[in-house]
C-alpha positions as protocol buffer text, in pm:
chain_id: "A"
residue {
  index: 1
  type: UNK
  ca { x: 11889 y: 1893 z: -2821 }
}
residue {
  index: 2
  type: UNK
  ca { x: 12018 y: 1674 z: -3065 }
}
residue {
  index: 3
  type: UNK
  ca { x: 12240 y: 1384 z: -2987 }
}
residue {
  index: 4
  type: UNK
  ca { x: 12524 y: 1290 z: -3245 }
}
residue {
  index: 5
  type: UNK
  ca { x: 12794 y: 1026 z: -3227 }
}
residue {
  index: 6
  type: UNK
  ca { x: 13095 y: 1222 z: -3325 }
}
residue {
  index: 7
  type: UNK
  ca { x: 13230 y: 1583 z: -3460 }
}
residue {
  index: 8
  type: UNK
  ca { x: 13190 y: 1406 z: -3813 }
}
residue {
  index: 9
  type: UNK
  ca { x: 12819 y: 1429 z: -3747 }
}
residue {
  index: 10
  type: UNK
  ca { x: 12828 y: 1787 z: -3652 }
}
residue {
  index: 11
  type: UNK
  ca { x: 12805 y: 1936 z: -3983 }
}
residue {
  index: 12
  type: UNK
  ca { x: 12513 y: 1745 z: -4114 }
}
residue {
  index: 13
  type: UNK
  ca { x: 12297 y: 1802 z: -3796 }
}
residue {
  index: 14
  type: UNK
  ca { x: 12386 y: 2173 z: -3838 }
}
residue {
  index: 15
  type: UNK
  ca { x: 12241 y: 2177 z: -4170 }
}
residue {
  index: 16
  type: UNK
  ca { x: 11934 y: 1991 z: -4053 }
}
residue {
  index: 17
  type: UNK
  ca { x: 11884 y: 2243 z: -3791 }
}
residue {
  index: 18
  type: UNK
  ca { x: 11944 y: 2574 z: -3993 }
}
residue {
  index: 19
  type: UNK
  ca { x: 11714 y: 2433 z: -4252 }
}
residue {
  index: 20
  type: UNK
  ca { x: 11456 y: 2389 z: -3994 }
}
residue {
  index: 21
  type: UNK
  ca { x: 11435 y: 2741 z: -3889 }
}
residue {
  index: 22
  type: UNK
  ca { x: 11479 y: 2879 z: -4238 }
}
residue {
  index: 23
  type: UNK
  ca { x: 11819 y: 3029 z: -4175 }
}
residue {
  index: 24
  type: UNK
  ca { x: 12085 y: 3045 z: -4423 }
}
residue {
  index: 25
  type: UNK
  ca { x: 12406 y: 2851 z: -4490 }
}
residue {
  index: 26
  type: UNK
  ca { x: 12637 y: 3115 z: -4362 }
}
residue {
  index: 27
  type: UNK
  ca { x: 12778 y: 3019 z: -4035 }
}
residue {
  index: 28
  type: UNK
  ca { x: 13001 y: 3194 z: -3773 }
}
residue {
  index: 29
  type: UNK
  ca { x: 13204 y: 2933 z: -3608 }
}
residue {
  index: 30
  type: UNK
  ca { x: 13421 y: 2949 z: -3306 }
}
residue {
  index: 31
  type: UNK
  ca { x: 13812 y: 2871 z: -3426 }
}
residue {
  index: 32
  type: UNK
  ca { x: 13808 y: 2599 z: -3167 }
}
residue {
  index: 33
  type: UNK
  ca { x: 13573 y: 2418 z: -3386 }
}
residue {
  index: 34
  type: UNK
  ca { x: 13785 y: 2460 z: -3697 }
}
residue {
  index: 35
  type: UNK
  ca { x: 13832 y: 2087 z: -3754 }
}
residue {
  index: 36
  type: UNK
  ca { x: 13450 y: 2009 z: -3860 }
}
residue {
  index: 37
  type: UNK
  ca { x: 13399 y: 1949 z: -4200 }
}
residue {
  index: 38
  type: UNK
  ca { x: 13090 y: 2105 z: -4312 }
}
residue {
  index: 39
  type: UNK
  ca { x: 12835 y: 2028 z: -4574 }
}
residue {
  index: 40
  type: UNK
  ca { x: 12853 y: 2146 z: -4943 }
}
residue {
  index: 41
  type: UNK
  ca { x: 12711 y: 2500 z: -4980 }
}
residue {
  index: 42
  type: UNK
  ca { x: 12806 y: 2618 z: -4627 }
}
residue {
  index: 43
  type: UNK
  ca { x: 12976 y: 2932 z: -4608 }
}
residue {
  index: 44
  type: UNK
  ca { x: 13181 y: 2915 z: -4266 }
}
residue {
  index: 45
  type: UNK
  ca { x: 13383 y: 3194 z: -4112 }
}
residue {
  index: 46
  type: UNK
  ca { x: 13608 y: 3165 z: -3809 }
}
residue {
  index: 47
  type: UNK
  ca { x: 13581 y: 3523 z: -3621 }
}
residue {
  index: 48
  type: UNK
  ca { x: 13338 y: 3711 z: -3366 }
}
residue {
  index: 49
  type: UNK
  ca { x: 12989 y: 3727 z: -3469 }
}
residue {
  index: 50
  type: UNK
  ca { x: 12853 y: 4044 z: -3623 }
}
residue {
  index: 51
  type: UNK
  ca { x: 12482 y: 4180 z: -3646 }
}
residue {
  index: 52
  type: UNK
  ca { x: 12405 y: 4025 z: -3953 }
}
residue {
  index: 53
  type: UNK
  ca { x: 12518 y: 3688 z: -3855 }
}
residue {
  index: 54
  type: UNK
  ca { x: 12206 y: 3454 z: -3822 }
}
residue {
  index: 55
  type: UNK
  ca { x: 12383 y: 3146 z: -3688 }
}
residue {
  index: 56
  type: UNK
  ca { x: 12666 y: 3068 z: -3471 }
}
residue {
  index: 57
  type: UNK
  ca { x: 12845 y: 2744 z: -3354 }
}
residue {
  index: 58
  type: UNK
  ca { x: 13049 y: 2712 z: -3064 }
}
residue {
  index: 59
  type: UNK
  ca { x: 13209 y: 2476 z: -2794 }
}
residue {
  index: 60
  type: UNK
  ca { x: 13137 y: 2488 z: -2444 }
}
residue {
  index: 61
  type: UNK
  ca { x: 13337 y: 2464 z: -2125 }
}
residue {
  index: 62
  type: UNK
  ca { x: 13081 y: 2280 z: -1945 }
}
residue {
  index: 63
  type: UNK
  ca { x: 12713 y: 2181 z: -1932 }
}
residue {
  index: 64
  type: UNK
  ca { x: 12522 y: 2148 z: -1585 }
}
residue {
  index: 65
  type: UNK
  ca { x: 12311 y: 1857 z: -1558 }
}
residue {
  index: 66
  type: UNK
  ca { x: 12097 y: 1972 z: -1261 }
}
residue {
  index: 67
  type: UNK
  ca { x: 11996 y: 2312 z: -1438 }
}
residue {
  index: 68
  type: UNK
  ca { x: 12034 y: 2234 z: -1810 }
}
residue {
  index: 69
  type: UNK
  ca { x: 12279 y: 2549 z: -1827 }
}
residue {
  index: 70
  type: UNK
  ca { x: 12578 y: 2571 z: -2067 }
}
residue {
  index: 71
  type: UNK
  ca { x: 12885 y: 2727 z: -1945 }
}
residue {
  index: 72
  type: UNK
  ca { x: 13102 y: 2912 z: -2226 }
}
residue {
  index: 73
  type: UNK
  ca { x: 13437 y: 3104 z: -2162 }
}
residue {
  index: 74
  type: UNK
  ca { x: 13561 y: 3384 z: -2377 }
}
residue {
  index: 75
  type: UNK
  ca { x: 13895 y: 3402 z: -2520 }
}
residue {
  index: 76
  type: UNK
  ca { x: 14053 y: 3433 z: -2859 }
}
residue {
  index: 77
  type: UNK
  ca { x: 13904 y: 3136 z: -3021 }
}
residue {
  index: 78
  type: UNK
  ca { x: 13574 y: 3180 z: -2849 }
}
residue {
  index: 79
  type: UNK
  ca { x: 13449 y: 3541 z: -2872 }
}
residue {
  index: 80
  type: UNK
  ca { x: 13142 y: 3610 z: -2647 }
}
residue {
  index: 81
  type: UNK
  ca { x: 12950 y: 3759 z: -2933 }
}
residue {
  index: 82
  type: UNK
  ca { x: 12926 y: 3427 z: -3076 }
}
residue {
  index: 83
  type: UNK
  ca { x: 12680 y: 3348 z: -2781 }
}
residue {
  index: 84
  type: UNK
  ca { x: 12472 y: 3639 z: -2796 }
}
residue {
  index: 85
  type: UNK
  ca { x: 12462 y: 3809 z: -3133 }
}
residue {
  index: 86
  type: UNK
  ca { x: 12315 y: 3556 z: -3409 }
}
residue {
  index: 87
  type: UNK
  ca { x: 11948 y: 3440 z: -3352 }
}
residue {
  index: 88
  type: UNK
  ca { x: 12072 y: 3065 z: -3360 }
}
residue {
  index: 89
  type: UNK
  ca { x: 12318 y: 2950 z: -3112 }
}
residue {
  index: 90
  type: UNK
  ca { x: 12446 y: 2606 z: -3180 }
}
residue {
  index: 91
  type: UNK
  ca { x: 12670 y: 2460 z: -2882 }
}
residue {
  index: 92
  type: UNK
  ca { x: 12869 y: 2154 z: -2922 }
}
residue {
  index: 93
  type: UNK
  ca { x: 12877 y: 1959 z: -2583 }
}
residue {
  index: 94
  type: UNK
  ca { x: 13093 y: 1665 z: -2514 }
}
residue {
  index: 95
  type: UNK
  ca { x: 12951 y: 1400 z: -2278 }
}
residue {
  index: 96
  type: UNK
  ca { x: 13266 y: 1434 z: -2080 }
}
residue {
  index: 97
  type: UNK
  ca { x: 13159 y: 1790 z: -2022 }
}
residue {
  index: 98
  type: UNK
  ca { x: 12844 y: 1725 z: -1849 }
}
residue {
  index: 99
  type: UNK
  ca { x: 12877 y: 1787 z: -1485 }
}
residue {
  index: 100
  type: UNK
  ca { x: 12621 y: 1715 z: -1202 }
}
residue {
  index: 101
  type: UNK
  ca { x: 12605 y: 2023 z: -1028 }
}
residue {
  index: 102
  type: UNK
  ca { x: 12701 y: 2387 z: -1092 }
}
residue {
  index: 103
  type: UNK
  ca { x: 12974 y: 2387 z: -810 }
}
residue {
  index: 104
  type: UNK
  ca { x: 13161 y: 2147 z: -1032 }
}
residue {
  index: 105
  type: UNK
  ca { x: 13212 y: 2394 z: -1296 }
}
residue {
  index: 106
  type: UNK
  ca { x: 13444 y: 2597 z: -1055 }
}
residue {
  index: 107
  type: UNK
  ca { x: 13641 y: 2273 z: -943 }
}
residue {
  index: 108
  type: UNK
  ca { x: 13689 y: 2183 z: -1295 }
}
residue {
  index: 109
  type: UNK
  ca { x: 13818 y: 2528 z: -1359 }
}
residue {
  index: 110
  type: UNK
  ca { x: 14050 y: 2547 z: -1104 }
}
residue {
  index: 111
  type: UNK
  ca { x: 14202 y: 2207 z: -1181 }
}
residue {
  index: 112
  type: UNK
  ca { x: 14299 y: 2359 z: -1517 }
}
residue {
  index: 113
  type: UNK
  ca { x: 14545 y: 2603 z: -1343 }
}
residue {
  index: 114
  type: UNK
  ca { x: 14449 y: 2884 z: -1575 }
}
residue {
  index: 115
  type: UNK
  ca { x: 14353 y: 3241 z: -1475 }
}
residue {
  index: 116
  type: UNK
  ca { x: 13976 y: 3307 z: -1520 }
}
residue {
  index: 117
  type: UNK
  ca { x: 13908 y: 3443 z: -1853 }
}
residue {
  index: 118
  type: UNK
  ca { x: 13750 y: 3784 z: -1894 }
}
residue {
  index: 119
  type: UNK
  ca { x: 13394 y: 3664 z: -1914 }
}
residue {
  index: 120
  type: UNK
  ca { x: 13218 y: 3336 z: -1810 }
}
residue {
  index: 121
  type: UNK
  ca { x: 12893 y: 3304 z: -1957 }
}
residue {
  index: 122
  type: UNK
  ca { x: 12593 y: 3084 z: -1808 }
}
residue {
  index: 123
  type: UNK
  ca { x: 12365 y: 3019 z: -2064 }
}
residue {
  index: 124
  type: UNK
  ca { x: 12011 y: 2856 z: -1972 }
}
residue {
  index: 125
  type: UNK
  ca { x: 11825 y: 2880 z: -2287 }
}
residue {
  index: 126
  type: UNK
  ca { x: 11708 y: 3125 z: -2545 }
}
residue {
  index: 127
  type: UNK
  ca { x: 11677 y: 3476 z: -2467 }
}
residue {
  index: 128
  type: UNK
  ca { x: 11344 y: 3588 z: -2373 }
}
residue {
  index: 129
  type: UNK
  ca { x: 11172 y: 3840 z: -2155 }
}
residue {
  index: 130
  type: UNK
  ca { x: 10831 y: 3975 z: -2033 }
}
residue {
  index: 131
  type: UNK
  ca { x: 10947 y: 4312 z: -1936 }
}
residue {
  index: 132
  type: UNK
  ca { x: 10729 y: 4458 z: -2241 }
}
residue {
  index: 133
  type: UNK
  ca { x: 10363 y: 4479 z: -2137 }
}
residue {
  index: 134
  type: UNK
  ca { x: 10424 y: 4139 z: -1975 }
}
residue {
  index: 135
  type: UNK
  ca { x: 10425 y: 3981 z: -2318 }
}
residue {
  index: 136
  type: UNK
  ca { x: 10696 y: 3716 z: -2386 }
}
residue {
  index: 137
  type: UNK
  ca { x: 10967 y: 3854 z: -2644 }
}
residue {
  index: 138
  type: UNK
  ca { x: 11211 y: 3627 z: -2763 }
}
residue {
  index: 139
  type: UNK
  ca { x: 11570 y: 3732 z: -2900 }
}
residue {
  index: 140
  type: UNK
  ca { x: 11550 y: 4043 z: -2667 }
}
residue {
  index: 141
  type: UNK
  ca { x: 11899 y: 4016 z: -2501 }
}
residue {
  index: 142
  type: UNK
  ca { x: 12034 y: 3713 z: -2734 }
}
residue {
  index: 143
  type: UNK
  ca { x: 11965 y: 3441 z: -2945 }
}
residue {
  index: 144
  type: UNK
  ca { x: 11612 y: 3342 z: -3024 }
}
residue {
  index: 145
  type: UNK
  ca { x: 11700 y: 2970 z: -3053 }
}
residue {
  index: 146
  type: UNK
  ca { x: 11954 y: 2749 z: -2862 }
}
residue {
  index: 147
  type: UNK
  ca { x: 12024 y: 2400 z: -3010 }
}
residue {
  index: 148
  type: UNK
  ca { x: 12261 y: 2173 z: -2823 }
}
residue {
  index: 149
  type: UNK
  ca { x: 12461 y: 1901 z: -3014 }
}
residue {
  index: 150
  type: UNK
  ca { x: 12558 y: 1638 z: -2744 }
}
residue {
  index: 151
  type: UNK
  ca { x: 12855 y: 1436 z: -2868 }
}
residue {
  index: 152
  type: UNK
  ca { x: 12846 y: 1068 z: -2718 }
}
residue {
  index: 153
  type: UNK
  ca { x: 13212 y: 1040 z: -2787 }
}
residue {
  index: 154
  type: UNK
  ca { x: 13474 y: 1264 z: -2576 }
}
């Protein structure tokens, strides 16, 4: 988790994070975040994630305080592959999106009046499993790293 003041601070924090995990400067970013200014040298593509993508950056629909989970919705600008394919998933969460309880997510969704999307993903952390010889394996079913950017504004 990193706290940032505004969308203007997202690019520098993403640069710091990818450098800390030795990831490349090519990002697969949700089209819903097209307004972010990225540091020089970064190659940003707004599309669904592919197998060779190292890092994705997405928005979320909500974050749940009681569990720390992130809720993402699939859509034209937010393909679900961004949540599961790259090794590094960076999620931008606005302070106003943090809800107390899981049930509040559904109340908030109903208030939008929109039909449910094809998929609602509830992400509780990086992918890990101990199914294989009871040894923890990271990245078996999704990203190895989940980095949350909590925006103070919004």
